Coordinates of C-alpha atoms in Angstrom, one line a residue:
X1 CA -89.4 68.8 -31.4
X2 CA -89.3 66.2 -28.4
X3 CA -86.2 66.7 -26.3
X4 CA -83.6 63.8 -25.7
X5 CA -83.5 62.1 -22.8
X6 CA -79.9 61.7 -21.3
X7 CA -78.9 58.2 -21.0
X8 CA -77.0 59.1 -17.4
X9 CA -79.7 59.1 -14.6
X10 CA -79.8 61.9 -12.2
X11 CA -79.1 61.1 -8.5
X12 CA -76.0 59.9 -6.3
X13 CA -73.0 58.8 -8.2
X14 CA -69.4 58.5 -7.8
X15 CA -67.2 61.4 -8.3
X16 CA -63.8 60.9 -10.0
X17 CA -61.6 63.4 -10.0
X18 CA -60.0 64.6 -13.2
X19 CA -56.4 63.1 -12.8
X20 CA -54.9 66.6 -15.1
X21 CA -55.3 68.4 -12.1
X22 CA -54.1 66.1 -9.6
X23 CA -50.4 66.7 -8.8
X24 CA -49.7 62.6 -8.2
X25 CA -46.1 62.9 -7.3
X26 CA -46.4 65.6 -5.2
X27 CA -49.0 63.8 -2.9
X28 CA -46.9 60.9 -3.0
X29 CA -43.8 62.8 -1.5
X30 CA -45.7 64.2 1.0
X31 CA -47.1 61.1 1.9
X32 CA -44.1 58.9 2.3
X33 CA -41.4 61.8 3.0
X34 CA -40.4 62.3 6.3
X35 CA -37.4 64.4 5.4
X36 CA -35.4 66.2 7.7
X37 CA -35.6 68.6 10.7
X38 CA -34.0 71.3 8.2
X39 CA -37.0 70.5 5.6
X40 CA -40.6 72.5 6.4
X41 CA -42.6 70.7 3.7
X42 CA -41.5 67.1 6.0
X43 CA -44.3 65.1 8.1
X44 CA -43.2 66.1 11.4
X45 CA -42.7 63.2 13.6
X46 CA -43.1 62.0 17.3
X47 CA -40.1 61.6 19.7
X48 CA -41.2 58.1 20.6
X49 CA -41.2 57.3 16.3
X50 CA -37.4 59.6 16.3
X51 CA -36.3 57.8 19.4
X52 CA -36.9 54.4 17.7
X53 CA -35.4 55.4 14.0
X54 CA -32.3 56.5 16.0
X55 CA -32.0 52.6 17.9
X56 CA -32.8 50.5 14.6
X57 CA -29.7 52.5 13.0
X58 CA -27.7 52.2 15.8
X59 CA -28.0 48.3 15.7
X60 CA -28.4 48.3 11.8
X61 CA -25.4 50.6 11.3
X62 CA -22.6 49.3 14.2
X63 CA -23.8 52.6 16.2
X64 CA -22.8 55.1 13.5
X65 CA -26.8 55.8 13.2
X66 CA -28.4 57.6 10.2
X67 CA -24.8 59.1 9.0
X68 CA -23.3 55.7 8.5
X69 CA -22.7 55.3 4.6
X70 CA -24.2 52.2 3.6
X71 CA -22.0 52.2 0.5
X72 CA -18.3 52.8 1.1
X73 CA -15.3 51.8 -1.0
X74 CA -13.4 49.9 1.5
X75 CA -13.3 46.1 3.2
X76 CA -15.3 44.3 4.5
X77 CA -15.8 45.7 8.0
X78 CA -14.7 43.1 10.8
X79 CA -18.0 41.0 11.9
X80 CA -19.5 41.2 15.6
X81 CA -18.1 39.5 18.5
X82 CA -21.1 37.5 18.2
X83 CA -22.0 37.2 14.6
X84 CA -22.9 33.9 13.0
X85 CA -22.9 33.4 9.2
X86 CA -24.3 30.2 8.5
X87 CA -23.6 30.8 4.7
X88 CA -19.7 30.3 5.6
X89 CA -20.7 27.2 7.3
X90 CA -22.4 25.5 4.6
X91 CA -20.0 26.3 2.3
X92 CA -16.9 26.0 4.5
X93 CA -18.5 22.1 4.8
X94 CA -18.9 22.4 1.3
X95 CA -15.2 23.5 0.5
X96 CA -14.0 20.5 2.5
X97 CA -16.1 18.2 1.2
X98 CA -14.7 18.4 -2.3
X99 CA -11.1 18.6 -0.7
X100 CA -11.7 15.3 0.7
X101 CA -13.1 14.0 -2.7
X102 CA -9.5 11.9 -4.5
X103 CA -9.9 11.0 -8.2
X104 CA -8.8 7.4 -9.1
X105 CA -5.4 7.2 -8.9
X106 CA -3.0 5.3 -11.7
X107 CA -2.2 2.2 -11.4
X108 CA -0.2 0.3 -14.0
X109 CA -1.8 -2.4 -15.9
X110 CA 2.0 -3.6 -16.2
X111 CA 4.7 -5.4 -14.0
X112 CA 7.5 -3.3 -12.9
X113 CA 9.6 -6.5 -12.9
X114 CA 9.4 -10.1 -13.8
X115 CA 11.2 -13.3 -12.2
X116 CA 11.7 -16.8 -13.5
X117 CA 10.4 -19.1 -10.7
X118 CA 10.7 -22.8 -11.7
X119 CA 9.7 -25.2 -9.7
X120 CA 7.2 -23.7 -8.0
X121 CA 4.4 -26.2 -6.6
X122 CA 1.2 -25.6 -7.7
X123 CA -0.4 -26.1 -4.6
X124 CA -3.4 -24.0 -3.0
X125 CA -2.8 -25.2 0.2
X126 CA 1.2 -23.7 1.2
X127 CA 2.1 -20.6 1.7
X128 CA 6.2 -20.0 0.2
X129 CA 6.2 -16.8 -0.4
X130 CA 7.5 -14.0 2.2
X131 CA 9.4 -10.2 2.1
X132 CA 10.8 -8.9 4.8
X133 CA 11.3 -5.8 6.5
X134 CA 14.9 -5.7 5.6
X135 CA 13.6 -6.2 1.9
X136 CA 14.4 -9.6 1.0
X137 CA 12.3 -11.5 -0.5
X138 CA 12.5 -15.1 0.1
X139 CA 10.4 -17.8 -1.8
X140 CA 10.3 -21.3 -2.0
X141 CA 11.0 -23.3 -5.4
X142 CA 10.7 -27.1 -5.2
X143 CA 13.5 -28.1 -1.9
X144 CA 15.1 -24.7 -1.9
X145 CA 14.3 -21.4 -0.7
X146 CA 16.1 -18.7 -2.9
X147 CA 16.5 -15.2 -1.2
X148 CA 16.4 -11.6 -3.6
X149 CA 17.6 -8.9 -2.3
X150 CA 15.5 -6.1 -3.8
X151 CA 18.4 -3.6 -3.2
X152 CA 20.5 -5.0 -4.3
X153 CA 19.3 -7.3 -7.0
X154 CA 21.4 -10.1 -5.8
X155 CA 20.1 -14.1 -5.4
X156 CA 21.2 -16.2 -3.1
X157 CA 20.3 -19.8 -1.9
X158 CA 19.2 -20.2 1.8
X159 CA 18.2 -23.9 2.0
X160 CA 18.9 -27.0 -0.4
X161 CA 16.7 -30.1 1.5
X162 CA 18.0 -31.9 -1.7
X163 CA 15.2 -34.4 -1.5
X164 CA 12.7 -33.5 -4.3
X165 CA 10.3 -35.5 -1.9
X166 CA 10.7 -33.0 0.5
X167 CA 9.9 -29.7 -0.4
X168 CA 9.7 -26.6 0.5
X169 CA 5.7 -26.1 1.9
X170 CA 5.9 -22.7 4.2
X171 CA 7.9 -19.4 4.6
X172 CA 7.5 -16.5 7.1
X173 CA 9.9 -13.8 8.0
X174 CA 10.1 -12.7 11.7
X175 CA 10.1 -8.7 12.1
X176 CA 13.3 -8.3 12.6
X177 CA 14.3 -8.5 9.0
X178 CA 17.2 -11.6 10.1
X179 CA 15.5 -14.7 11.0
X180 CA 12.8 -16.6 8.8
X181 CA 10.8 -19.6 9.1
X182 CA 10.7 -21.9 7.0
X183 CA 8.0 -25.4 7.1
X184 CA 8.7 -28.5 4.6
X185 CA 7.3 -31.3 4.1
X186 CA 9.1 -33.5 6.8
X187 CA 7.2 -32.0 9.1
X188 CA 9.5 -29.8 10.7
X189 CA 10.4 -25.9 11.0
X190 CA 13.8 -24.6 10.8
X191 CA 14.5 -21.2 11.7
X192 CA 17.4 -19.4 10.2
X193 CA 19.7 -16.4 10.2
X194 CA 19.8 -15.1 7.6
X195 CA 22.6 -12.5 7.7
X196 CA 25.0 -15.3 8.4
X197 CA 23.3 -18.2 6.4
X198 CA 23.4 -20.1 9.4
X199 CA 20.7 -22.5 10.9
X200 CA 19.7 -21.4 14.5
X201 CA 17.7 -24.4 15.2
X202 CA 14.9 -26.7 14.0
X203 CA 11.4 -27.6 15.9
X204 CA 8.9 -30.9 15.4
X205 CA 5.6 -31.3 16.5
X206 CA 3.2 -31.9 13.6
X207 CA 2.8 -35.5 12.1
X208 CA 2.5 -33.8 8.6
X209 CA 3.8 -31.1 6.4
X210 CA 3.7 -27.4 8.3
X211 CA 2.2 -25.6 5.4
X212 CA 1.0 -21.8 7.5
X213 CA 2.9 -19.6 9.5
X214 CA 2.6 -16.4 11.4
X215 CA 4.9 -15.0 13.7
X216 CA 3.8 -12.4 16.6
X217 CA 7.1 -11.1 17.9
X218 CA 8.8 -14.3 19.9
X219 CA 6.0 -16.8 19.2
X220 CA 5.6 -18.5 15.8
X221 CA 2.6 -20.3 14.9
X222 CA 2.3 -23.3 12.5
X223 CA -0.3 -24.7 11.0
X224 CA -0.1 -28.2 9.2
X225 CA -1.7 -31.6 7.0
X226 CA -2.2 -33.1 10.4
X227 CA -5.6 -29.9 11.0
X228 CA -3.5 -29.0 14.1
X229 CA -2.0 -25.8 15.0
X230 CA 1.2 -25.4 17.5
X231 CA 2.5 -22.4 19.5
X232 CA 6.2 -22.1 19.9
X233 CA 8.4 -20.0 21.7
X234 CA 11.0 -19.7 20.4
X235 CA 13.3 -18.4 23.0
X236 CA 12.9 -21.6 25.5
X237 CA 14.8 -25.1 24.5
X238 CA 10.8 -26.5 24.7
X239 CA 9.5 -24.6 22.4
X240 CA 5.9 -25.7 22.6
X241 CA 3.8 -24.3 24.4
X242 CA -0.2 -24.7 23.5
X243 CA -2.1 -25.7 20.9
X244 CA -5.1 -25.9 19.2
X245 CA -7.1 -28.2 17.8
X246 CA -10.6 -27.9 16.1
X247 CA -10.3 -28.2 12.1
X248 CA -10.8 -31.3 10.9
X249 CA -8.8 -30.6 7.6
X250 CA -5.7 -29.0 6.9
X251 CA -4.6 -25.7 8.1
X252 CA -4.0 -23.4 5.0
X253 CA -4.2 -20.3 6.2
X254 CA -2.4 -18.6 10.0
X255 CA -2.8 -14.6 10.8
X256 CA -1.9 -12.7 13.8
X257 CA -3.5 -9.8 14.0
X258 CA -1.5 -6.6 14.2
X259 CA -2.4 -6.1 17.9
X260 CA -1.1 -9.5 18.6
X261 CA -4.0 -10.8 20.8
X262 CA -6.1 -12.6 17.8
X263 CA -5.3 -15.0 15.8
X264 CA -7.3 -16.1 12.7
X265 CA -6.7 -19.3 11.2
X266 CA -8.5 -21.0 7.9
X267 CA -8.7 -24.4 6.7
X268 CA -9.4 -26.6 4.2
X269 CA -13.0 -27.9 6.3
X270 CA -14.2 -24.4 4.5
X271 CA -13.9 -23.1 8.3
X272 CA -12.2 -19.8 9.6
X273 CA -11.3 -19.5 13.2
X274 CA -10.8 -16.7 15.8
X275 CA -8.5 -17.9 18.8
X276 CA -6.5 -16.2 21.8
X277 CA -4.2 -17.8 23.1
X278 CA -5.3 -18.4 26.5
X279 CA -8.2 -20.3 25.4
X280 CA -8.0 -23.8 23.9
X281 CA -11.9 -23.5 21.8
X282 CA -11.7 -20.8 18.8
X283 CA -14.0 -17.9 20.6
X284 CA -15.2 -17.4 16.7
X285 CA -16.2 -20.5 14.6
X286 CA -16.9 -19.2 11.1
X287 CA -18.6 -21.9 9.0
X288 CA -20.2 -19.6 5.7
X289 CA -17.6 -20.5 3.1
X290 CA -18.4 -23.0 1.0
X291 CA -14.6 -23.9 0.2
X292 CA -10.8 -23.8 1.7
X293 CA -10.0 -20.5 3.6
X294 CA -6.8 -19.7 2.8
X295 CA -6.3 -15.7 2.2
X296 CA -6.6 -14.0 5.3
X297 CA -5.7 -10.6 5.9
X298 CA -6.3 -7.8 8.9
X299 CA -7.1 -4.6 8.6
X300 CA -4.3 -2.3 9.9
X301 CA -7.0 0.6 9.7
X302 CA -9.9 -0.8 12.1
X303 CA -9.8 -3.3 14.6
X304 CA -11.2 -6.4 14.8
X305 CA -11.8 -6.1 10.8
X306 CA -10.8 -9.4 9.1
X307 CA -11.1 -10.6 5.5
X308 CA -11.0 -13.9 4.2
X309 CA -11.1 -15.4 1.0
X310 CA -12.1 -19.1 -0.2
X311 CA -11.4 -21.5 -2.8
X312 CA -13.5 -21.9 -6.1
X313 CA -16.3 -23.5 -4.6
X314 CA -17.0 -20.1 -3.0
X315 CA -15.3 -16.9 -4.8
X316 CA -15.7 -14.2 -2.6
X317 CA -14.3 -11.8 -0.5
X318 CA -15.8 -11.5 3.3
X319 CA -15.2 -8.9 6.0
X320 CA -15.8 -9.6 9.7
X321 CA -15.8 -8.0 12.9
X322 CA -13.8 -11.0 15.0
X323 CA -14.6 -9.9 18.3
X324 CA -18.3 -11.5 17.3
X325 CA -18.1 -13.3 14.3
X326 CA -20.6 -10.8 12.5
X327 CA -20.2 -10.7 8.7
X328 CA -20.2 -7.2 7.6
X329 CA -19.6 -7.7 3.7
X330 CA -19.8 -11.0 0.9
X331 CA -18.4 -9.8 -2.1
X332 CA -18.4 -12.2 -5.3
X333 CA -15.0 -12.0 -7.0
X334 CA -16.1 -15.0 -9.6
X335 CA -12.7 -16.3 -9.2
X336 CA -11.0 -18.9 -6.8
X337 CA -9.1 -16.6 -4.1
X338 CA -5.6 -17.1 -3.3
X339 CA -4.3 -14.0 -1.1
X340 CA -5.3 -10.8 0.2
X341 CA -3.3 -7.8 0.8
X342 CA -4.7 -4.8 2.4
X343 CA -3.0 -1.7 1.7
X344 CA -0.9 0.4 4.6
X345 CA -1.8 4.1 3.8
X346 CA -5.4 3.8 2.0
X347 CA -8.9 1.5 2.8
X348 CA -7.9 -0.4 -0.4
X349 CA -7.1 -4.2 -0.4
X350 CA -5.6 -6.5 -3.4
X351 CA -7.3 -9.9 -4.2
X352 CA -5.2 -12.7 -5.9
X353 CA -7.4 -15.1 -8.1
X354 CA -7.1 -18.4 -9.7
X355 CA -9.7 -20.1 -11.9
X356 CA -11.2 -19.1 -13.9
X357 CA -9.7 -15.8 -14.6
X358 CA -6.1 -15.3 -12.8
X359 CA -6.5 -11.9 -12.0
X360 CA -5.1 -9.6 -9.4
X361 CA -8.2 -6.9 -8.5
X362 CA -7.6 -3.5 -6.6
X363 CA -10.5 -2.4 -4.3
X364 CA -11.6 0.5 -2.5
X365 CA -13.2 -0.3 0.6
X366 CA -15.8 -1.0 2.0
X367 CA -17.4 0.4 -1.3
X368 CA -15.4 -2.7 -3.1
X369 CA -15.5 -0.9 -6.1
X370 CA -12.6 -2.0 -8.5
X371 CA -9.6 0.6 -8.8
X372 CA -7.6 -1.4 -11.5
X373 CA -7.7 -5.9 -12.6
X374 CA -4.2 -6.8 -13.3
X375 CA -3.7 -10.0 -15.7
X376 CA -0.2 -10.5 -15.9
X377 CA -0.1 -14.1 -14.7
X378 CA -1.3 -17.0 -17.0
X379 CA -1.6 -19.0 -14.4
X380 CA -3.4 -19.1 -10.8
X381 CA -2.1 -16.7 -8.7
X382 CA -1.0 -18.8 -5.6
X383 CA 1.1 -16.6 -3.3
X384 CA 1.2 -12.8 -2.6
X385 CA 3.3 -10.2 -0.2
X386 CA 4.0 -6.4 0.1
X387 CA 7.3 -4.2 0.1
X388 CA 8.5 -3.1 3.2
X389 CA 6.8 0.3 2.1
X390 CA 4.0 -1.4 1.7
X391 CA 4.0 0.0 -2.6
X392 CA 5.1 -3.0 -4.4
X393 CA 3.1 -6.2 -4.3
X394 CA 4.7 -9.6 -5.3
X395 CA 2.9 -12.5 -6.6
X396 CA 3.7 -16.5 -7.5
X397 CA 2.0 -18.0 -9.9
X398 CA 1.6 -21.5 -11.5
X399 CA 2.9 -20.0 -14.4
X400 CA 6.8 -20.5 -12.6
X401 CA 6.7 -16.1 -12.4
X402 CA 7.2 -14.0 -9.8
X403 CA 6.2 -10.6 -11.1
X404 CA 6.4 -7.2 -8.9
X405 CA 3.8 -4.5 -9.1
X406 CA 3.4 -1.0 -7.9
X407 CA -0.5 -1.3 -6.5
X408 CA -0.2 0.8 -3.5
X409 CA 1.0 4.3 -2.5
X410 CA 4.1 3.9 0.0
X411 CA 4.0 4.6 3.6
X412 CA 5.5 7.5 4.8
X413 CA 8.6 7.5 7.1
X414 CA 8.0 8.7 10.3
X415 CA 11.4 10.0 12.9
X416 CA 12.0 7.4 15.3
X417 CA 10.9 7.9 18.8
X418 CA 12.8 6.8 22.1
X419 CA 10.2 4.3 22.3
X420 CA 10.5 2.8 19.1
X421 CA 14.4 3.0 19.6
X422 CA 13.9 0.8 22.9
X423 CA 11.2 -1.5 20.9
X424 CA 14.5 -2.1 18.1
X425 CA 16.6 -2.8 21.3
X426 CA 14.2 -5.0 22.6
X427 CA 14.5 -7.0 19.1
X428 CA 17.8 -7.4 19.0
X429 CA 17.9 -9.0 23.0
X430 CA 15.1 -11.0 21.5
X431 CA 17.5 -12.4 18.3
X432 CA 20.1 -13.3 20.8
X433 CA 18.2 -15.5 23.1
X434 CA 17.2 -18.1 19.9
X435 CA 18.4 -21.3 20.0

């Protein structure tokens, strides 16, 4: 019978090992193991190789070397002189970051109180509204101005021109908390004291009603009908001391700045100026509103930040840096704007509107996103001003209302310093010399 032929052909070939008589863990131990001096089946090693093992535990283990205990059931063990962990940075920023981070506060849809205020001109272009540091709030209805003390709850009549054909067309409390300003039509400004209801003295200059004004410590400013805008001092028998002349229109709108070196004026030629008062030319001309400037407001957060606000040809809300007349911000409030009223603790700002909608908005800025709309009034809201605190907003409308609102967190007291104790005695000198 012919033999089979194996199908494997002699010659060279692989061998592979039978793996039943290969001890695999074995070889593997005494491959990787490099055990101990004590152990006489370890890989002996080198003294450069030992010498190195012994430095990389020294610096891996704080010195204790290969006894350390890499696992121990105590605290954290205090870091290096010169450790760094960048992980407690980034979250440490982290940490802060979400600290910083404030949820919407509440703010009440509602009036805290509400006045009757008959009489009240419906007028865009006057400013009779006013609360003082002493926190009396003085308005003007018609020919009086009526004074509330918000203490105290009491009213009170200041001023009676008792000439219907004359009334009432500016107010503006000096900071001392005592005297106030007060513009009519007549074209004059009487100053009064108001702790002893007595008239201190009365100025003239304009050739029309005074309908702005803006104190910065002795020196008033008024604005009137006539586009012109007169500096008094009001220490000195002549009181006048410069002026300024550049609207064509009527002035509807004075603000000193808190820094007192700046003042921005607005006026019914749809321009807002910048002035000092060494200079006779505004060193700003503003010309992008489209209507009346009357709301102006500075920032008491950031120099040299000034927002305006138009009438209903325009309807928004602009931020500017006055040192250069660069617009920063045009927001669109679709609403006529009457006042603005920026708060003393946050970067938020109130707007007062008129047509079409009325409304009083809340703002965070310089997002201008909208915190809370207030529609209390029926009417355009003409006139706005803050508590002393800075909390409680107050605002006149057409609607014969005054109506009180808590829009803003309060200011916090601060201890008063020997300088701001010779800054109150420096007030009172100033009261005296008035005449």
């Amino acid at each position: 019978a012919n033999k089979r032929k194996p199908r494997t052909p002699y010659g060279a070939d692989r061998f592979i090992p039978s793996s039943k008589v290969a001890n695999k863990d074995l070889q593997e131990f005494k491959f990787s193991s490099y055990g101990d001096e004590n152990d006489g089946g370890a890989v002996n090693k080198s003294s450069a190789a030992i010498r190195f093992q012994d430095t990389l535990a020294k610096e891996l283990f704080n010195g204790d070397g290969l006894n350390a205990k890499v696992l121990k059931f105590k605290k954290v063990p205090k870091p290096s002189e010169h450790h760094h962990n960048r992980l407690r940075v980034l979250y440490s920023a982290n940490r802060e970051a979400r600290r910083a981070r404030k949820k919407n506060r509440y703010i009440s849809a509602y009036p805290e109180r509400i006045l009757d205020a008959p009489d009240i001109l419906d007028d865009y272009y006057i400013n009779v509204l006013d609360w003082s540091s002493s926190n009396i709030l003085a308005v003007g209805l018609g020919p009086i101005v009526y004074l509330w003390n918000a203490s105290t709850q009491e009213i009170s009549t200041l001023l009676d021109t008792q000439n219907d054909d004359n009334p009432i067309t500016s107010i503006r409390w000096m900071n001392d908390g005592i005297h106030v300003a007060i513009g009519t039509t007549e074209k004059t400004i009487q100053i009064w004291n108001v702790e002893n209801q007595k008239l201190v003295r009365t100025m003239k200059g304009h050739n029309a009603r005074v309908s702005a004004l803006s104190w910065n410590r002795h020196l008033l400013s008024s604005g009137g009908r006539d586009s012109l805008i007169i500096n008094h001092d009001v220490r000195v028998a002549t009181h006048r001391i410069s002026s300024f002349e550049h609207h064509t229109e009527e002035i509807c709108g004075l603000e000193w700045c808190p820094e007192g070196d700046q003042l921005a004026s607005g006026g019914n030629d749809n321009k807002c100026c910048i002035w000092e008062l060494s200079s006779r030319e505004p060193r700003v001309d503003i010309i992008d509103h489209k209507a009346a400037v009357k709301a102006l407001a500075w920032s008491p957060h950031q120099r040299n930040l000034l927002a305006t606000g138009a009438g209903t040809a325009d309807r928004c809300i602009r931020f500017y840096n006055s040192s250069n007349g660069e617009l920063f911000r045009s927001v669109p409030t679709n609403s006529q704007v009457c006042s603005l009223q920026w708060s003393t603790t946050n970067r938020e700002i109130a707007s007062a509107h008129g047509f079409s909608q009325n409304q009083i908005t809340i703002w965070q800025y310089p997002t201008m996103t909208k915190m809370a709309e207030l529609n209390g009034h029926s009417s355009r809201v003409l006139h706005t001003t803050l508590s002393p605190d800075g909390s409680v907003m107050c605002s006149a409308a057409a609607d014969e209302t005054l109506q009180f609102w808590k829009v803003f967190e309060p200011a916090v007291k601060k201890k008063h310093s020997r300088s701001e104790s010779k800054s109150a005695a420096d007030k009172r000198n100033l009261t005296r010399s008035i005449r």
